[in-house]
């Protein structure tokens, strides 16, 4: 075992809840490892910020035993010179593997240069391993499955009472008999909001007792304004009750939102394993996922969710209609999901694998 305090520099693209909770969990579970977060968000902005970030990193990197890149943004290539002289872990989250290298040859080239210097690669699910090898090669590099816990603590969802759900509905003027449907979880064009909105309109022609949430609290601002305008024009025309969520929500607010929701729709183009989708499963929502998303691990472990195979007219609206018509029966099926999601995505379980990976590299 490591008997001295070892310092790890965690390069993260933004000051996310994952990075904060990750740092906290390492402190709680390992006396020998210290995590320091170094934000890379400046790399996405003006050139002067890139220079500033590089100069800062050059000053501090020598004081660390290991560098850990969480989410391999191609822009980290500007740091690559420093990685050659450090022990390096590269962790793929999802879109950094599924989107960047497939949509841009330049991104793939820059990512591959960084990976060449990595001692260890990690991915959030085993399905990503053959994808990594297919895109980048590097079959001889050690690669491990590690993942973060979910942003929200499970006990925050568990402690939500029935009266708090009722208060949530009153706050948003949701009739008791309405089915609450959530479309996606962020302002991202790849979430296929336009298709979902059109399908809700089709559904409304057959059923009026629905209330729609569209979470756009983070993501692309241009897309957010586009979807707001589309809803304003379309949903109001068909007298569909809805609310767009734009403001930051506390974990308590998110927990109430998850527990109050009935149906969560997640039909984005690509994903590794959406945290919002998993929170919805844990909270007892009936989730509709795109069958093309790599969630077979959940099914293999016995999880229940519905799927659609194509983004064709009528496919999603008919699936929602089927769920509402058989709601009590299908709601009963969701009971298995709570234990499955906890065992897969709790911090208490997942942090152990991260510490094991760190120890492997630090003991060499």
mmCIF file of C-alpha atoms in Angstrom:
data_model
loop_
_atom_site.group_PDB
_atom_site.id
_atom_site.type_symbol
_atom_site.label_atom_id
_atom_site.label_comp_id
_atom_site.label_asym_id
_atom_site.label_seq_id
_atom_site.Cartn_x
_atom_site.Cartn_y
_atom_site.Cartn_z
ATOM 1 C CA UNK A 1 0.000 0.000 0.000
ATOM 2 C CA UNK A 2 1.001 3.635 -0.452
ATOM 3 C CA UNK A 3 2.308 4.988 2.821
ATOM 4 C CA UNK A 4 2.826 8.640 1.814
ATOM 5 C CA UNK A 5 0.346 11.324 0.805
ATOM 6 C CA UNK A 6 0.218 11.354 -3.005
ATOM 7 C CA UNK A 7 -1.080 14.390 -4.894
ATOM 8 C CA UNK A 8 -3.216 14.043 -8.028
ATOM 9 C CA UNK A 9 -3.943 16.904 -10.421
ATOM 10 C CA UNK A 10 -7.454 16.460 -11.801
ATOM 11 C CA UNK A 11 -7.907 18.259 -15.135
ATOM 12 C CA UNK A 12 -11.594 18.908 -15.638
ATOM 13 C CA UNK A 13 -13.277 20.856 -18.424
ATOM 14 C CA UNK A 14 -15.573 22.726 -16.021
ATOM 15 C CA UNK A 15 -16.346 23.139 -12.354
ATOM 16 C CA UNK A 16 -19.019 20.432 -12.408
ATOM 17 C CA UNK A 17 -20.844 18.788 -9.519
ATOM 18 C CA UNK A 18 -19.031 15.577 -10.495
ATOM 19 C CA UNK A 19 -15.608 17.135 -9.889
ATOM 20 C CA UNK A 20 -16.650 18.584 -6.552
ATOM 21 C CA UNK A 21 -18.224 15.366 -5.273
ATOM 22 C CA UNK A 22 -15.320 13.333 -6.634
ATOM 23 C CA UNK A 23 -12.827 15.413 -4.675
ATOM 24 C CA UNK A 24 -14.958 15.085 -1.537
ATOM 25 C CA UNK A 25 -15.334 11.309 -1.903
ATOM 26 C CA UNK A 26 -11.585 10.798 -2.365
ATOM 27 C CA UNK A 27 -10.946 12.751 0.847
ATOM 28 C CA UNK A 28 -13.511 10.655 2.700
ATOM 29 C CA UNK A 29 -12.273 7.278 1.435
ATOM 30 C CA UNK A 30 -8.495 7.580 1.130
ATOM 31 C CA UNK A 31 -6.028 9.004 3.635
ATOM 32 C CA UNK A 32 -3.156 8.606 1.177
ATOM 33 C CA UNK A 33 -4.484 10.498 -1.853
ATOM 34 C CA UNK A 34 -5.142 14.208 -2.288
ATOM 35 C CA UNK A 35 -7.108 15.516 -5.310
ATOM 36 C CA UNK A 36 -6.630 19.059 -6.625
ATOM 37 C CA UNK A 37 -8.972 20.227 -9.399
ATOM 38 C CA UNK A 38 -7.521 22.304 -12.242
ATOM 39 C CA UNK A 39 -10.201 23.832 -14.441
ATOM 40 C CA UNK A 40 -9.691 23.594 -18.192
ATOM 41 C CA UNK A 41 -12.699 25.699 -19.176
ATOM 42 C CA UNK A 42 -10.398 28.512 -20.268
ATOM 43 C CA UNK A 43 -9.294 26.337 -23.144
ATOM 44 C CA UNK A 44 -12.657 26.847 -24.804
ATOM 45 C CA UNK A 45 -12.371 30.630 -24.779
ATOM 46 C CA UNK A 46 -9.922 33.155 -26.200
ATOM 47 C CA UNK A 47 -6.318 32.372 -27.046
ATOM 48 C CA UNK A 48 -5.063 34.444 -24.132
ATOM 49 C CA UNK A 49 -6.883 32.086 -21.771
ATOM 50 C CA UNK A 50 -5.132 29.125 -23.348
ATOM 51 C CA UNK A 51 -1.757 30.756 -22.763
ATOM 52 C CA UNK A 52 -2.715 31.640 -19.201
ATOM 53 C CA UNK A 53 -3.831 28.075 -18.468
ATOM 54 C CA UNK A 54 -0.661 26.610 -19.956
ATOM 55 C CA UNK A 55 1.554 28.897 -17.880
ATOM 56 C CA UNK A 56 -0.349 28.028 -14.714
ATOM 57 C CA UNK A 57 -0.115 24.305 -15.397
ATOM 58 C CA UNK A 58 3.616 24.513 -16.080
ATOM 59 C CA UNK A 59 4.114 26.048 -12.630
ATOM 60 C CA UNK A 60 2.144 23.459 -10.674
ATOM 61 C CA UNK A 61 2.426 20.148 -12.530
ATOM 62 C CA UNK A 62 5.823 19.261 -11.056
ATOM 63 C CA UNK A 63 4.271 19.212 -7.588
ATOM 64 C CA UNK A 64 1.974 16.286 -8.451
ATOM 65 C CA UNK A 65 2.534 12.536 -8.577
ATOM 66 C CA UNK A 66 -0.106 11.938 -11.241
ATOM 67 C CA UNK A 67 -2.246 13.862 -13.735
ATOM 68 C CA UNK A 68 -5.832 12.755 -14.365
ATOM 69 C CA UNK A 69 -7.800 14.057 -17.368
ATOM 70 C CA UNK A 70 -11.527 13.746 -16.786
ATOM 71 C CA UNK A 71 -13.259 14.123 -20.180
ATOM 72 C CA UNK A 72 -10.772 14.198 -23.040
ATOM 73 C CA UNK A 73 -11.459 17.511 -24.748
ATOM 74 C CA UNK A 74 -9.217 17.876 -27.852
ATOM 75 C CA UNK A 75 -8.140 21.279 -26.531
ATOM 76 C CA UNK A 76 -6.082 19.532 -23.836
ATOM 77 C CA UNK A 77 -3.556 18.984 -26.594
ATOM 78 C CA UNK A 78 -2.149 22.406 -25.623
ATOM 79 C CA UNK A 79 -0.991 20.764 -22.386
ATOM 80 C CA UNK A 80 0.417 17.663 -24.054
ATOM 81 C CA UNK A 81 4.072 18.609 -23.617
ATOM 82 C CA UNK A 82 3.666 18.409 -19.844
ATOM 83 C CA UNK A 83 1.987 15.003 -19.979
ATOM 84 C CA UNK A 84 5.133 13.422 -21.422
ATOM 85 C CA UNK A 85 6.856 13.924 -18.077
ATOM 86 C CA UNK A 86 4.001 12.851 -15.790
ATOM 87 C CA UNK A 87 2.070 9.718 -14.984
ATOM 88 C CA UNK A 88 -1.203 10.194 -16.821
ATOM 89 C CA UNK A 89 -4.738 8.765 -16.657
ATOM 90 C CA UNK A 90 -7.265 9.626 -19.363
ATOM 91 C CA UNK A 91 -10.931 9.049 -18.494
ATOM 92 C CA UNK A 92 -13.596 9.040 -21.199
ATOM 93 C CA UNK A 93 -17.088 10.142 -20.161
ATOM 94 C CA UNK A 94 -19.151 9.628 -23.302
ATOM 95 C CA UNK A 95 -19.335 12.323 -25.959
ATOM 96 C CA UNK A 96 -15.541 12.699 -25.861
ATOM 97 C CA UNK A 97 -15.427 9.170 -27.317
ATOM 98 C CA UNK A 98 -18.716 8.879 -29.218
ATOM 99 C CA UNK A 99 -18.824 12.340 -30.809
ATOM 100 C CA UNK A 100 -15.536 14.233 -30.988
ATOM 101 C CA UNK A 101 -13.375 11.720 -32.890
ATOM 102 C CA UNK A 102 -16.230 10.687 -35.179
ATOM 103 C CA UNK A 103 -17.205 14.186 -36.278
ATOM 104 C CA UNK A 104 -13.775 15.777 -36.678
ATOM 105 C CA UNK A 105 -10.499 14.332 -37.961
ATOM 106 C CA UNK A 106 -8.684 17.155 -36.209
ATOM 107 C CA UNK A 107 -10.268 16.278 -32.860
ATOM 108 C CA UNK A 108 -9.364 12.627 -33.296
ATOM 109 C CA UNK A 109 -5.759 13.544 -34.171
ATOM 110 C CA UNK A 110 -5.381 15.783 -31.094
ATOM 111 C CA UNK A 111 -6.992 13.235 -28.787
ATOM 112 C CA UNK A 112 -4.782 10.449 -30.113
ATOM 113 C CA UNK A 113 -1.645 12.469 -29.395
ATOM 114 C CA UNK A 114 -2.707 12.830 -25.761
ATOM 115 C CA UNK A 115 -3.706 9.168 -25.423
ATOM 116 C CA UNK A 116 -0.233 8.178 -26.618
ATOM 117 C CA UNK A 117 1.188 9.654 -23.398
ATOM 118 C CA UNK A 118 -1.404 8.033 -21.124
ATOM 119 C CA UNK A 119 -0.418 5.210 -18.767
ATOM 120 C CA UNK A 120 -4.019 4.143 -18.106
ATOM 121 C CA UNK A 121 -7.356 4.675 -19.871
ATOM 122 C CA UNK A 122 -10.705 4.473 -18.100
ATOM 123 C CA UNK A 123 -14.251 4.316 -19.484
ATOM 124 C CA UNK A 124 -17.641 4.468 -17.777
ATOM 125 C CA UNK A 125 -18.912 1.179 -19.204
ATOM 126 C CA UNK A 126 -17.430 -1.910 -20.826
ATOM 127 C CA UNK A 127 -19.246 -1.261 -24.120
ATOM 128 C CA UNK A 128 -16.905 1.683 -24.662
ATOM 129 C CA UNK A 129 -13.757 -0.472 -24.667
ATOM 130 C CA UNK A 130 -14.160 -1.955 -28.188
ATOM 131 C CA UNK A 131 -15.277 1.480 -29.432
ATOM 132 C CA UNK A 132 -12.069 3.004 -28.038
ATOM 133 C CA UNK A 133 -9.936 0.345 -29.718
ATOM 134 C CA UNK A 134 -11.786 0.720 -33.012
ATOM 135 C CA UNK A 135 -11.284 4.494 -33.077
ATOM 136 C CA UNK A 136 -7.835 4.905 -31.555
ATOM 137 C CA UNK A 137 -6.138 1.515 -31.437
ATOM 138 C CA UNK A 138 -3.755 1.289 -28.461
ATOM 139 C CA UNK A 139 -4.802 -2.309 -27.710
ATOM 140 C CA UNK A 140 -1.868 -2.731 -25.324
ATOM 141 C CA UNK A 141 -2.711 0.171 -23.052
ATOM 142 C CA UNK A 142 -4.330 -0.797 -19.717
ATOM 143 C CA UNK A 143 -8.025 0.133 -19.777
ATOM 144 C CA UNK A 144 -10.421 -0.073 -16.831
ATOM 145 C CA UNK A 145 -14.102 0.466 -16.191
ATOM 146 C CA UNK A 146 -14.580 3.232 -13.619
ATOM 147 C CA UNK A 147 -17.382 5.704 -13.146
ATOM 148 C CA UNK A 148 -18.661 8.519 -11.001
ATOM 149 C CA UNK A 149 -21.606 8.307 -8.693
ATOM 150 C CA UNK A 150 -24.654 10.352 -9.639
ATOM 151 C CA UNK A 151 -24.694 14.095 -8.871
ATOM 152 C CA UNK A 152 -27.587 13.772 -6.425
ATOM 153 C CA UNK A 153 -27.388 11.685 -3.251
ATOM 154 C CA UNK A 154 -29.897 8.840 -3.373
ATOM 155 C CA UNK A 155 -31.147 9.552 0.130
ATOM 156 C CA UNK A 156 -32.340 12.960 -1.070
ATOM 157 C CA UNK A 157 -34.702 11.203 -3.462
ATOM 158 C CA UNK A 158 -35.689 8.609 -0.855
ATOM 159 C CA UNK A 159 -36.775 11.134 1.760
ATOM 160 C CA UNK A 160 -39.226 13.033 -0.487
ATOM 161 C CA UNK A 161 -42.704 12.659 1.006
ATOM 162 C CA UNK A 162 -46.090 12.539 -0.748
ATOM 163 C CA UNK A 163 -47.049 15.985 0.548
ATOM 164 C CA UNK A 164 -43.853 17.452 -0.963
ATOM 165 C CA UNK A 165 -44.805 15.995 -4.342
ATOM 166 C CA UNK A 166 -48.256 17.542 -3.981
ATOM 167 C CA UNK A 167 -46.667 20.899 -3.100
ATOM 168 C CA UNK A 168 -44.443 20.601 -6.180
ATOM 169 C CA UNK A 169 -47.489 20.070 -8.383
ATOM 170 C CA UNK A 170 -49.306 23.019 -6.848
ATOM 171 C CA UNK A 171 -46.268 25.231 -7.351
ATOM 172 C CA UNK A 172 -46.281 24.430 -11.078
ATOM 173 C CA UNK A 173 -50.093 24.394 -11.433
ATOM 174 C CA UNK A 174 -50.204 20.727 -12.402
ATOM 175 C CA UNK A 175 -53.654 19.110 -12.089
ATOM 176 C CA UNK A 176 -53.703 15.932 -9.977
ATOM 177 C CA UNK A 177 -54.892 13.766 -12.860
ATOM 178 C CA UNK A 178 -52.265 14.957 -15.331
ATOM 179 C CA UNK A 179 -49.396 12.681 -16.340
ATOM 180 C CA UNK A 180 -46.083 14.514 -16.037
ATOM 181 C CA UNK A 181 -43.743 13.948 -18.971
ATOM 182 C CA UNK A 182 -40.140 15.201 -19.156
ATOM 183 C CA UNK A 183 -38.408 15.722 -22.501
ATOM 184 C CA UNK A 184 -34.633 15.242 -22.289
ATOM 185 C CA UNK A 185 -32.470 16.937 -19.679
ATOM 186 C CA UNK A 186 -30.373 19.713 -21.254
ATOM 187 C CA UNK A 187 -30.236 22.297 -24.024
ATOM 188 C CA UNK A 188 -28.466 20.210 -26.653
ATOM 189 C CA UNK A 189 -29.523 19.903 -30.331
ATOM 190 C CA UNK A 190 -28.651 16.194 -30.178
ATOM 191 C CA UNK A 191 -31.416 15.590 -27.635
ATOM 192 C CA UNK A 192 -33.966 15.719 -30.510
ATOM 193 C CA UNK A 193 -36.292 18.204 -28.849
ATOM 194 C CA UNK A 194 -38.080 19.109 -32.081
ATOM 195 C CA UNK A 195 -39.098 15.500 -32.642
ATOM 196 C CA UNK A 196 -40.279 15.081 -29.047
ATOM 197 C CA UNK A 197 -42.304 18.294 -29.185
ATOM 198 C CA UNK A 198 -44.023 17.247 -32.416
ATOM 199 C CA UNK A 199 -44.858 13.859 -30.883
ATOM 200 C CA UNK A 200 -46.342 15.504 -27.800
ATOM 201 C CA UNK A 201 -48.569 17.503 -30.130
ATOM 202 C CA UNK A 202 -49.697 14.244 -31.776
ATOM 203 C CA UNK A 203 -50.374 12.758 -28.346
ATOM 204 C CA UNK A 204 -52.402 15.808 -27.285
ATOM 205 C CA UNK A 205 -54.869 15.155 -30.098
ATOM 206 C CA UNK A 206 -55.854 11.947 -28.295
ATOM 207 C CA UNK A 207 -55.216 12.833 -24.663
ATOM 208 C CA UNK A 208 -55.385 16.180 -22.890
ATOM 209 C CA UNK A 209 -54.342 15.220 -19.344
ATOM 210 C CA UNK A 210 -50.599 15.702 -19.787
ATOM 211 C CA UNK A 211 -48.119 18.235 -18.391
ATOM 212 C CA UNK A 212 -44.741 18.598 -20.075
ATOM 213 C CA UNK A 213 -41.414 19.675 -18.562
ATOM 214 C CA UNK A 214 -38.499 20.612 -20.821
ATOM 215 C CA UNK A 215 -35.267 20.996 -18.796
ATOM 216 C CA UNK A 216 -32.918 23.468 -20.497
ATOM 217 C CA UNK A 217 -30.947 24.598 -17.456
ATOM 218 C CA UNK A 218 -27.581 24.105 -19.130
ATOM 219 C CA UNK A 219 -26.186 23.651 -22.613
ATOM 220 C CA UNK A 220 -26.405 25.521 -25.914
ATOM 221 C CA UNK A 221 -27.995 28.980 -25.542
ATOM 222 C CA UNK A 222 -28.982 29.265 -29.213
ATOM 223 C CA UNK A 223 -30.764 25.925 -29.047
ATOM 224 C CA UNK A 224 -32.490 26.961 -25.811
ATOM 225 C CA UNK A 225 -33.984 30.057 -27.432
ATOM 226 C CA UNK A 226 -35.019 28.026 -30.476
ATOM 227 C CA UNK A 227 -36.879 25.461 -28.349
ATOM 228 C CA UNK A 228 -38.509 28.153 -26.210
ATOM 229 C CA UNK A 229 -39.855 29.824 -29.337
ATOM 230 C CA UNK A 230 -41.026 26.494 -30.787
ATOM 231 C CA UNK A 231 -42.916 25.641 -27.595
ATOM 232 C CA UNK A 232 -44.403 29.109 -27.420
ATOM 233 C CA UNK A 233 -45.737 28.740 -30.949
ATOM 234 C CA UNK A 234 -46.730 25.065 -30.887
ATOM 235 C CA UNK A 235 -47.753 24.041 -27.378
ATOM 236 C CA UNK A 236 -49.843 27.135 -26.785
ATOM 237 C CA UNK A 237 -51.604 26.628 -30.120
ATOM 238 C CA UNK A 238 -52.682 23.134 -29.048
ATOM 239 C CA UNK A 239 -53.391 24.161 -25.434
ATOM 240 C CA UNK A 240 -50.698 21.886 -24.018
ATOM 241 C CA UNK A 241 -49.625 22.639 -20.446
ATOM 242 C CA UNK A 242 -45.865 22.858 -20.174
ATOM 243 C CA UNK A 243 -42.962 24.502 -18.403
ATOM 244 C CA UNK A 244 -39.403 25.088 -19.544
ATOM 245 C CA UNK A 245 -36.854 24.751 -16.736
ATOM 246 C CA UNK A 246 -34.085 27.295 -17.240
ATOM 247 C CA UNK A 247 -32.857 28.197 -13.768
ATOM 248 C CA UNK A 248 -30.378 26.273 -11.651
ATOM 249 C CA UNK A 249 -32.064 23.708 -9.414
ATOM 250 C CA UNK A 250 -30.826 22.609 -5.998
ATOM 251 C CA UNK A 251 -30.481 18.892 -5.282
ATOM 252 C CA UNK A 252 -33.626 19.071 -3.154
ATOM 253 C CA UNK A 253 -35.558 20.615 -6.060
ATOM 254 C CA UNK A 254 -34.204 17.980 -8.444
ATOM 255 C CA UNK A 255 -35.231 15.217 -6.034
ATOM 256 C CA UNK A 256 -38.802 16.550 -5.881
ATOM 257 C CA UNK A 257 -38.873 16.925 -9.659
ATOM 258 C CA UNK A 258 -37.719 13.321 -10.194
ATOM 259 C CA UNK A 259 -40.246 11.912 -7.711
ATOM 260 C CA UNK A 260 -43.137 13.923 -9.144
ATOM 261 C CA UNK A 261 -42.372 12.970 -12.747
ATOM 262 C CA UNK A 262 -44.177 10.047 -14.401
ATOM 263 C CA UNK A 263 -42.495 9.538 -17.786
ATOM 264 C CA UNK A 264 -38.945 10.584 -18.750
ATOM 265 C CA UNK A 265 -37.950 10.561 -22.433
ATOM 266 C CA UNK A 266 -34.286 10.140 -23.373
ATOM 267 C CA UNK A 267 -33.820 9.702 -27.126
ATOM 268 C CA UNK A 268 -30.607 11.618 -27.726
ATOM 269 C CA UNK A 269 -28.272 10.659 -30.567
ATOM 270 C CA UNK A 270 -25.454 9.235 -28.432
ATOM 271 C CA UNK A 271 -24.660 8.720 -24.765
ATOM 272 C CA UNK A 272 -22.588 6.645 -22.373
ATOM 273 C CA UNK A 273 -24.977 6.465 -19.416
ATOM 274 C CA UNK A 274 -26.998 9.600 -18.662
ATOM 275 C CA UNK A 275 -27.078 10.590 -14.989
ATOM 276 C CA UNK A 276 -30.499 12.220 -15.386
ATOM 277 C CA UNK A 277 -31.861 9.051 -16.940
ATOM 278 C CA UNK A 278 -30.472 6.946 -14.078
ATOM 279 C CA UNK A 279 -31.891 9.316 -11.452
ATOM 280 C CA UNK A 280 -35.270 8.990 -13.166
ATOM 281 C CA UNK A 281 -35.059 5.192 -13.063
ATOM 282 C CA UNK A 282 -34.102 5.289 -9.380
ATOM 283 C CA UNK A 283 -37.012 7.636 -8.592
ATOM 284 C CA UNK A 284 -39.527 5.261 -10.166
ATOM 285 C CA UNK A 285 -40.185 7.063 -13.444
ATOM 286 C CA UNK A 286 -41.154 5.059 -16.517
ATOM 287 C CA UNK A 287 -38.262 5.892 -18.850
ATOM 288 C CA UNK A 288 -38.330 5.764 -22.640
ATOM 289 C CA UNK A 289 -34.829 5.356 -24.081
ATOM 290 C CA UNK A 290 -33.676 5.174 -27.654
ATOM 291 C CA UNK A 291 -32.889 1.506 -28.359
ATOM 292 C CA UNK A 292 -29.657 2.634 -30.085
ATOM 293 C CA UNK A 293 -28.198 3.955 -26.816
ATOM 294 C CA UNK A 294 -25.635 1.601 -25.185
ATOM 295 C CA UNK A 295 -27.598 0.722 -22.072
ATOM 296 C CA UNK A 296 -27.622 -3.072 -22.466
ATOM 297 C CA UNK A 297 -25.697 -3.305 -19.183
ATOM 298 C CA UNK A 298 -28.824 -2.113 -17.384
ATOM 299 C CA UNK A 299 -31.019 -4.661 -19.156
ATOM 300 C CA UNK A 300 -28.528 -7.443 -18.414
ATOM 301 C CA UNK A 301 -28.799 -6.543 -14.724
ATOM 302 C CA UNK A 302 -32.590 -6.740 -14.885
ATOM 303 C CA UNK A 303 -33.549 -3.064 -15.185
ATOM 304 C CA UNK A 304 -36.846 -2.085 -16.754
ATOM 305 C CA UNK A 305 -37.380 0.724 -19.251
ATOM 306 C CA UNK A 306 -39.271 1.195 -22.491
ATOM 307 C CA UNK A 307 -37.631 1.897 -25.858
ATOM 308 C CA UNK A 308 -38.357 3.202 -29.318
ATOM 309 C CA UNK A 309 -36.325 2.127 -32.339
ATOM 310 C CA UNK A 310 -36.705 5.081 -34.693
ATOM 311 C CA UNK A 311 -37.523 8.782 -34.655
ATOM 312 C CA UNK A 312 -40.496 8.372 -36.974
ATOM 313 C CA UNK A 313 -43.821 10.184 -36.815
ATOM 314 C CA UNK A 314 -46.164 8.456 -34.401
ATOM 315 C CA UNK A 315 -43.547 6.150 -32.847
ATOM 316 C CA UNK A 316 -42.995 8.121 -29.648
ATOM 317 C CA UNK A 317 -46.572 9.379 -29.248
ATOM 318 C CA UNK A 318 -47.892 5.814 -29.554
ATOM 319 C CA UNK A 319 -45.360 4.603 -26.978
ATOM 320 C CA UNK A 320 -46.441 7.284 -24.510
ATOM 321 C CA UNK A 321 -50.094 6.449 -25.153
ATOM 322 C CA UNK A 322 -49.326 2.777 -24.455
ATOM 323 C CA UNK A 323 -47.630 3.687 -21.172
ATOM 324 C CA UNK A 324 -50.493 5.880 -19.995
ATOM 325 C CA UNK A 325 -53.064 3.227 -20.941
ATOM 326 C CA UNK A 326 -51.139 0.634 -18.898
ATOM 327 C CA UNK A 327 -49.640 2.976 -16.335
ATOM 328 C CA UNK A 328 -50.215 1.080 -13.082
ATOM 329 C CA UNK A 329 -48.898 -2.187 -14.522
ATOM 330 C CA UNK A 330 -45.787 -0.580 -16.012
ATOM 331 C CA UNK A 331 -45.183 1.547 -12.920
ATOM 332 C CA UNK A 332 -44.998 -1.690 -10.941
ATOM 333 C CA UNK A 333 -42.173 -2.894 -13.168
ATOM 334 C CA UNK A 334 -40.021 0.078 -12.201
ATOM 335 C CA UNK A 335 -39.567 -1.207 -8.624
ATOM 336 C CA UNK A 336 -36.553 -3.317 -9.656
ATOM 337 C CA UNK A 337 -34.629 -0.249 -10.852
ATOM 338 C CA UNK A 338 -33.844 1.305 -7.485
ATOM 339 C CA UNK A 339 -31.440 -1.404 -6.300
ATOM 340 C CA UNK A 340 -29.874 -1.803 -9.752
ATOM 341 C CA UNK A 341 -29.094 1.908 -10.095
ATOM 342 C CA UNK A 342 -27.772 2.136 -6.527
ATOM 343 C CA UNK A 343 -25.367 -0.755 -7.055
ATOM 344 C CA UNK A 344 -24.219 0.717 -10.353
ATOM 345 C CA UNK A 345 -24.024 4.417 -9.594
ATOM 346 C CA UNK A 346 -23.655 5.145 -5.883
ATOM 347 C CA UNK A 347 -20.520 7.012 -4.816
ATOM 348 C CA UNK A 348 -20.001 4.558 -1.960
ATOM 349 C CA UNK A 349 -19.426 1.730 -4.435
ATOM 350 C CA UNK A 350 -17.786 3.533 -7.349
ATOM 351 C CA UNK A 351 -15.135 5.492 -5.509
ATOM 352 C CA UNK A 352 -13.371 2.223 -4.593
ATOM 353 C CA UNK A 353 -12.518 1.443 -8.223
ATOM 354 C CA UNK A 354 -10.986 4.907 -8.713
ATOM 355 C CA UNK A 355 -8.751 4.477 -5.681
ATOM 356 C CA UNK A 356 -7.673 1.041 -6.959
ATOM 357 C CA UNK A 357 -6.690 2.530 -10.345
ATOM 358 C CA UNK A 358 -4.738 5.333 -8.669
ATOM 359 C CA UNK A 359 -2.916 2.852 -6.458
ATOM 360 C CA UNK A 360 -1.967 0.681 -9.444
ATOM 361 C CA UNK A 361 -0.215 3.599 -11.116
ATOM 362 C CA UNK A 362 1.223 5.280 -8.034
ATOM 363 C CA UNK A 363 2.792 2.060 -6.756
ATOM 364 C CA UNK A 364 4.712 1.445 -9.989
#
